[in-house]
PDB file of C-alpha atoms in Angstrom:
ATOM      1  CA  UNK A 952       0.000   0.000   0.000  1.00 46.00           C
ATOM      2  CA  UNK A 953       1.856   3.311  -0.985  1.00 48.00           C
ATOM      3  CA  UNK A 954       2.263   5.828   1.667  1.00 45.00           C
ATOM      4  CA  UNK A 955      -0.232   8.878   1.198  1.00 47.00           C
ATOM      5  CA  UNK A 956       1.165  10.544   4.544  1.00 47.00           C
ATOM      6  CA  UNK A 957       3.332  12.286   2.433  1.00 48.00           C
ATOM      7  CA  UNK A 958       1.138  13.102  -0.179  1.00 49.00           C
ATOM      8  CA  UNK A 959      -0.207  16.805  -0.156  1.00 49.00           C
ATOM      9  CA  UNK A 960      -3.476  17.688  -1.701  1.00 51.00           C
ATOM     10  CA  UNK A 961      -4.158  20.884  -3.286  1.00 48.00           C
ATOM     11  CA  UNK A 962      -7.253  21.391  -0.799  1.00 49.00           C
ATOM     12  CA  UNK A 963      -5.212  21.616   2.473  1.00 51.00           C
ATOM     13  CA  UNK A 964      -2.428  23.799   0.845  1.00 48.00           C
ATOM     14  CA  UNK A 965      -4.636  26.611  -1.244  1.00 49.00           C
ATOM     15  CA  UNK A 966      -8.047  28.194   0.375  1.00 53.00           C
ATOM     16  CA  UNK A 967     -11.082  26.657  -1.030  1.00 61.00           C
ATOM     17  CA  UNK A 968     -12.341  29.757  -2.872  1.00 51.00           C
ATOM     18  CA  UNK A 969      -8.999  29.990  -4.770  1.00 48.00           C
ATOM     19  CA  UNK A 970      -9.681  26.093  -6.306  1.00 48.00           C
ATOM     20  CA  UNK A 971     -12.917  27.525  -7.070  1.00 56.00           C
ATOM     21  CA  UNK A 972     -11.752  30.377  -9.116  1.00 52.00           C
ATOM     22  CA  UNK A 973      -8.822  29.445 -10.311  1.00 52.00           C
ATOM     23  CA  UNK A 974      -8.035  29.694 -14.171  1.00 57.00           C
ATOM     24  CA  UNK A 975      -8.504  26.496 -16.145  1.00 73.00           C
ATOM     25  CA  UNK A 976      -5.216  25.259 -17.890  1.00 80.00           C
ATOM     26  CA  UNK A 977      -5.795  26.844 -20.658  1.00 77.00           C
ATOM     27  CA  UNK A 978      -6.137  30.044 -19.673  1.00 83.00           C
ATOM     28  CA  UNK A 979      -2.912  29.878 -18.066  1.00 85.00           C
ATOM     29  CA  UNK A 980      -1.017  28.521 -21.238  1.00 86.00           C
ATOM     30  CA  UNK A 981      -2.773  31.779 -22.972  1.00 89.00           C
ATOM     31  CA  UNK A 982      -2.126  34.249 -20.405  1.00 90.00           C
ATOM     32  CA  UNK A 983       1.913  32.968 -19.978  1.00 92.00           C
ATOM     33  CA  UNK A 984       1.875  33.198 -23.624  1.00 93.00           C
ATOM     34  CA  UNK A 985       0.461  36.784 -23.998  1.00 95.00           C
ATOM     35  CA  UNK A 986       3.137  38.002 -22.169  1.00 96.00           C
ATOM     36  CA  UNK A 987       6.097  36.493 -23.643  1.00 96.00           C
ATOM     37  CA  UNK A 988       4.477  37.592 -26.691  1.00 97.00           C
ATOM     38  CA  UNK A 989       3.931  41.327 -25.704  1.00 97.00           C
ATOM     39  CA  UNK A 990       7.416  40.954 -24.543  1.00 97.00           C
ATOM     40  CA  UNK A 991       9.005  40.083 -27.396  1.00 96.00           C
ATOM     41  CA  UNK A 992       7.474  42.552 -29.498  1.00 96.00           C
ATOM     42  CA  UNK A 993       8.123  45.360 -27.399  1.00 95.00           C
ATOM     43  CA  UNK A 994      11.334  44.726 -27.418  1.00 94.00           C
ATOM     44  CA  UNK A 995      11.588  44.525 -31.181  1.00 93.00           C
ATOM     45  CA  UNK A 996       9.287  47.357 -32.199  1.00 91.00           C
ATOM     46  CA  UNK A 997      12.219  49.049 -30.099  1.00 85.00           C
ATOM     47  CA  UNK A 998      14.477  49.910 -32.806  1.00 77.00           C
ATOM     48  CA  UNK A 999      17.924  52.255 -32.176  1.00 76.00           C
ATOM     49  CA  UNK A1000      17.954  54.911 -34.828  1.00 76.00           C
ATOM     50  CA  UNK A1001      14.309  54.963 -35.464  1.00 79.00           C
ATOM     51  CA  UNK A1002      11.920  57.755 -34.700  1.00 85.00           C
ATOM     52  CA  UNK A1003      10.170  56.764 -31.851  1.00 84.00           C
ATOM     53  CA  UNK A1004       6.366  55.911 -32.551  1.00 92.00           C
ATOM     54  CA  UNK A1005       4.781  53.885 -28.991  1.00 94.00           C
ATOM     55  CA  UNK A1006       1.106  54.878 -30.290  1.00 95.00           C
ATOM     56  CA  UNK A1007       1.998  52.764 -33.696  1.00 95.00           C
ATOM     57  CA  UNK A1008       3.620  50.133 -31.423  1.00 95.00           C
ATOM     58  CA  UNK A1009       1.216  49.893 -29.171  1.00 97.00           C
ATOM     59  CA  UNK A1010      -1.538  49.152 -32.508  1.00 97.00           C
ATOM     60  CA  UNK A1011       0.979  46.473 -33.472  1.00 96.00           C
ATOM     61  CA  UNK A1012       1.127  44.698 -30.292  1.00 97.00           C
ATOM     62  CA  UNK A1013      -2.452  44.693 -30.091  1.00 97.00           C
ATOM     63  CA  UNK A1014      -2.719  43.377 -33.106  1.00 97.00           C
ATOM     64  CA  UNK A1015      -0.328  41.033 -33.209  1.00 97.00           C
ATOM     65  CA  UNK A1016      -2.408  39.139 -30.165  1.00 97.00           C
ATOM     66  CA  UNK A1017      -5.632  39.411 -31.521  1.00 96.00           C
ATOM     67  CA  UNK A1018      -4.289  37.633 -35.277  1.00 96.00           C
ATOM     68  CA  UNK A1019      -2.343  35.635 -32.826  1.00 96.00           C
ATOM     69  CA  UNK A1020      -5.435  34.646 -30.303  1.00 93.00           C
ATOM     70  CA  UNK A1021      -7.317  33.610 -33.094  1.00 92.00           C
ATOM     71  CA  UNK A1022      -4.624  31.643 -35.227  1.00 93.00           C
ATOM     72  CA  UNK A1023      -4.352  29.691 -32.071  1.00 89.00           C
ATOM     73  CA  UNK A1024      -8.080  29.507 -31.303  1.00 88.00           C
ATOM     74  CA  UNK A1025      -8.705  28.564 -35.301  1.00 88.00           C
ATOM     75  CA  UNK A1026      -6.281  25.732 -35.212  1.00 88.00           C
ATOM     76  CA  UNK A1027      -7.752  24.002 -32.210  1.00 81.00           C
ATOM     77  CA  UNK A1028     -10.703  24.217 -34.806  1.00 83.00           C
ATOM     78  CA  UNK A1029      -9.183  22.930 -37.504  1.00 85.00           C
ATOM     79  CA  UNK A1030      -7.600  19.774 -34.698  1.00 81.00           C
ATOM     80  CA  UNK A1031     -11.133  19.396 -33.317  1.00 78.00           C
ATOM     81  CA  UNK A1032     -12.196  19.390 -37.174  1.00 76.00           C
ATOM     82  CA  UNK A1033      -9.462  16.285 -37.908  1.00 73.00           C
ATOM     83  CA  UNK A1034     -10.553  14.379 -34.782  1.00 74.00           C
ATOM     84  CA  UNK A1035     -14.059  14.401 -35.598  1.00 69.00           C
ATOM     85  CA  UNK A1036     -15.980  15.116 -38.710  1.00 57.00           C
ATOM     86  CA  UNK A1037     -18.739  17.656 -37.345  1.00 59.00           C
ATOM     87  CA  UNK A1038     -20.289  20.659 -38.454  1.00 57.00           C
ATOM     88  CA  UNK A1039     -19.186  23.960 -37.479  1.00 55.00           C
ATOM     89  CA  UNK A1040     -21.072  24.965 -33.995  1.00 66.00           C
ATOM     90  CA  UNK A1041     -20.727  27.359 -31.423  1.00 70.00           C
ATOM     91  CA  UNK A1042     -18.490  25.371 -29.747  1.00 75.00           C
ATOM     92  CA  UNK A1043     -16.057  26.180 -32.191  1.00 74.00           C
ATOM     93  CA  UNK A1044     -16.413  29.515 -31.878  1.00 80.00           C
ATOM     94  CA  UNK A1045     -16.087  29.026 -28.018  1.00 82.00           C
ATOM     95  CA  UNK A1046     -12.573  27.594 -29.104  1.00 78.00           C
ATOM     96  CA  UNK A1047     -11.630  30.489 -31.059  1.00 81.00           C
ATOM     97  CA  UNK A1048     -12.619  33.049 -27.855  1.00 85.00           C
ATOM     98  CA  UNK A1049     -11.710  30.963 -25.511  1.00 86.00           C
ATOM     99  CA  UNK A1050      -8.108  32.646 -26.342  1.00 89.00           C
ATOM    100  CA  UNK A1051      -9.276  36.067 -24.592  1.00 92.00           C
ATOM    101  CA  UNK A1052      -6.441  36.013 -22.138  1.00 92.00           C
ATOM    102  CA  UNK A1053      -3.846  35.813 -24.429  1.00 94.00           C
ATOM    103  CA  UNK A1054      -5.314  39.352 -25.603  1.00 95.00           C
ATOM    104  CA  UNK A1055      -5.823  40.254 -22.355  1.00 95.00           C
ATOM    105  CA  UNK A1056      -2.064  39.726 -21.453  1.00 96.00           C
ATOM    106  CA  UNK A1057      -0.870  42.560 -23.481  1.00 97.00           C
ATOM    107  CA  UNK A1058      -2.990  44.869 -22.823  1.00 98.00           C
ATOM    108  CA  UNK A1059      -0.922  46.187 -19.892  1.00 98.00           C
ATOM    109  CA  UNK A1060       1.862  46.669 -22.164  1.00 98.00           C
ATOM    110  CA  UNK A1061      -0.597  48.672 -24.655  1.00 98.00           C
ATOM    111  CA  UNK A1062      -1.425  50.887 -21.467  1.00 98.00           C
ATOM    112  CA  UNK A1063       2.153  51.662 -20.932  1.00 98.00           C
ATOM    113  CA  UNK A1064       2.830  52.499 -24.581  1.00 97.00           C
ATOM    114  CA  UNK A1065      -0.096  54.552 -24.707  1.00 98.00           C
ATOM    115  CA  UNK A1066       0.993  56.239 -21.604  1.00 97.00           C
ATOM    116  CA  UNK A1067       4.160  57.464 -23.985  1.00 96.00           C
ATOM    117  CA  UNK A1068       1.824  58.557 -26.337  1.00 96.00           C
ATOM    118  CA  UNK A1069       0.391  60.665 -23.751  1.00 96.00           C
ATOM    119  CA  UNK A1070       3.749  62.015 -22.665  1.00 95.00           C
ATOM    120  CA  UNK A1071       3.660  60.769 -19.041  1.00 96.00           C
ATOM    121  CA  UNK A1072       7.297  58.958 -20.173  1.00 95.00           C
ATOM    122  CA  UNK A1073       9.224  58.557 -23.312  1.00 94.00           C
ATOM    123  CA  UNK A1074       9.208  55.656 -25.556  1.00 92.00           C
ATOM    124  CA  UNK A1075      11.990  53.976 -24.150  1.00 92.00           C
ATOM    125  CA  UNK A1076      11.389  54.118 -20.932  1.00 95.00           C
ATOM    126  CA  UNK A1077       7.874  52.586 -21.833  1.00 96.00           C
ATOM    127  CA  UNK A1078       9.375  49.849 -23.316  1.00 95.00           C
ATOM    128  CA  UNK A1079      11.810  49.070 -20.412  1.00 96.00           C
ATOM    129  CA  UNK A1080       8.902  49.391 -17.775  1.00 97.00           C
ATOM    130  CA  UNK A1081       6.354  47.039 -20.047  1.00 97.00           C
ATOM    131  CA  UNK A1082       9.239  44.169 -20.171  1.00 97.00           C
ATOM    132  CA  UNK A1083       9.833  44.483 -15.947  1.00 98.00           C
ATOM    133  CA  UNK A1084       5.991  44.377 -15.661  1.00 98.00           C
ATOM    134  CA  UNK A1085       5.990  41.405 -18.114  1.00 98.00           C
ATOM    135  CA  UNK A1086       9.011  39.422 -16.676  1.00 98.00           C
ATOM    136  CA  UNK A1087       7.418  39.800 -12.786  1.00 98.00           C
ATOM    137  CA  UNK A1088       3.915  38.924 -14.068  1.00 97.00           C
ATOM    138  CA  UNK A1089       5.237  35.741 -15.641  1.00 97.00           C
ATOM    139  CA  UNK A1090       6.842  35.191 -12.070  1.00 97.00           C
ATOM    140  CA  UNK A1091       2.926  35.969 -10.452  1.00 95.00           C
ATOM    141  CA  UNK A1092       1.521  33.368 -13.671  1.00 92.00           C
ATOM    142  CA  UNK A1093       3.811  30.480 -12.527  1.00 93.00           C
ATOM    143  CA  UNK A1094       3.975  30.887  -8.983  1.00 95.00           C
ATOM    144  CA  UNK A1095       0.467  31.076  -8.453  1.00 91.00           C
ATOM    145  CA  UNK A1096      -0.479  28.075 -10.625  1.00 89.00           C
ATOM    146  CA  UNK A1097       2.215  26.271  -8.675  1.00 91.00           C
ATOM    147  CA  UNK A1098       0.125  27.326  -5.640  1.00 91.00           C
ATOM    148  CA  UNK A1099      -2.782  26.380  -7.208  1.00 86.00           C
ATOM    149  CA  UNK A1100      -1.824  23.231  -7.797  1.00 87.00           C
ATOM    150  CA  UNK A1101      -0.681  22.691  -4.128  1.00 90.00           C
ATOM    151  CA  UNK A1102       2.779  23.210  -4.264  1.00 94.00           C
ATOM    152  CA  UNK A1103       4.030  24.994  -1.085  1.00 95.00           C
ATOM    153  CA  UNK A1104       6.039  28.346  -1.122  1.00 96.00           C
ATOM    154  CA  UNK A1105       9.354  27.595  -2.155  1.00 97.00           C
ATOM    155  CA  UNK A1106       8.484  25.472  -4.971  1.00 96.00           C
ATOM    156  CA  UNK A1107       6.422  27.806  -6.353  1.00 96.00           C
ATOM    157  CA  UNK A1108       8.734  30.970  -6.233  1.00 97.00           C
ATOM    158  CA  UNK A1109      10.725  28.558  -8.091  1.00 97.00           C
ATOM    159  CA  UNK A1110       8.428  27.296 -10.632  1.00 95.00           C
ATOM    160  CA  UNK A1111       7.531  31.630 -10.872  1.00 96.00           C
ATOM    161  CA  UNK A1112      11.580  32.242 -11.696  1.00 97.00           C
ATOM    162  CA  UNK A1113      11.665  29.436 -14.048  1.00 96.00           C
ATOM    163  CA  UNK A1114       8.823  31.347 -15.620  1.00 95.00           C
ATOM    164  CA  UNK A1115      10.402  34.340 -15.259  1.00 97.00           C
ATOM    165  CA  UNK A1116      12.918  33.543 -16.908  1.00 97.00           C
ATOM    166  CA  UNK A1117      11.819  34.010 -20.015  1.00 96.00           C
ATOM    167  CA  UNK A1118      11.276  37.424 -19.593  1.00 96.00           C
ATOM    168  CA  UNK A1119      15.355  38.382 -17.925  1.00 97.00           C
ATOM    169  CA  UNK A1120      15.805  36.313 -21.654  1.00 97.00           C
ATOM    170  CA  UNK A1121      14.109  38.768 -23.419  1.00 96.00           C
ATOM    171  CA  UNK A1122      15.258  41.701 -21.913  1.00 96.00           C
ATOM    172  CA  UNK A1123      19.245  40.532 -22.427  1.00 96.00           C
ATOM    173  CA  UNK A1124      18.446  40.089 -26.085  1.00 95.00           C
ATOM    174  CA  UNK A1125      16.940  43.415 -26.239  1.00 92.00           C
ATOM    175  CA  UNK A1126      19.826  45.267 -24.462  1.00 92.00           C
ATOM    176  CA  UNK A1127      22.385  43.414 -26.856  1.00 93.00           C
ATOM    177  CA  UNK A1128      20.591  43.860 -30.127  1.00 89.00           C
ATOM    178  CA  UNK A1129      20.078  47.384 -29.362  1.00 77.00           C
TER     179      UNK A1129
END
């Protein structure tokens, strides 16, 4: 008989109401992915040299998630399509929305290159203050879905850096191509 005295379940680690509320996987994946996506283009919209435009950047990001959201929500279409040979229903198009956080994700980065637009910073300093908000919301992402999933503190700060990552990735590249 295996020994469950070791064995942790998510309900005695994380308060009820958060197991209640707490985004399904695929929200996650979508979320994690807006980010490194808003991050990356940031960074490259970014250019040395170039007059500085956040207001166009900011449309291109935007952009760039929603063609993005719905590439990824049309080809769990076309994969539901292979497995099964159905008519198109709503629950397609529940497939294809279903990708709203990945939008959602870069729309604090839109904010903060609209703020340059406004003239509360310039450009550059936009950009630098979206990828820190990006790179410690990926930590927030994959912490709390470690904690989510029961994992106590110090493995989920960890599974939050590995996440994070990503972002201190993204910001080297964009201080060397620069």
């Amino acid at each position: 008989m295996p020994d469950r005295a070791n064995h942790v379940r998510p309900e005695s680690v994380v308060p009820r109401w958060i197991l209640r509320h707490r985004p399904p996987e695929q929200s996650l994946f979508s979320g994690i992915y807006g980010l490194v996506l808003a991050s990356a283009l940031v960074a490259a919209l970014d250019a040395t040299g170039e007059k500085a435009d956040p207001g166009r950047d900011a449309l291109w990001v935007l952009l760039t998630a929603l063609a993005s959201g719905a590439a990824h929500g049309y080809a769990h279409v076309i994969a539901q399509r292979a497995s099964a040979d159905r008519a198109a229903t709503t629950s397609r198009l529940r497939l294809v929305l279903a990708e709203w956080p990945l939008v959602a994700a870069v729309l604090p980065t839109v904010g903060i290159l609209l703020a340059a637009v406004a003239g509360w910073w310039a450009e550059a300093t936009a950009v630098d203050a979206a990828l820190l908000f990006n790179t410690v919301a990926l930590f927030g992402w994959g912490a709390g879905a470690a904690r989510t999933a029961g994992h106590g503190w110090p493995s989920s700060c960890r599974a939050g850096g590995m996440d994070m990552l990503i972002g201190l990735v993204i910001i080297i590249a964009n201080a060397l191509i620069k």
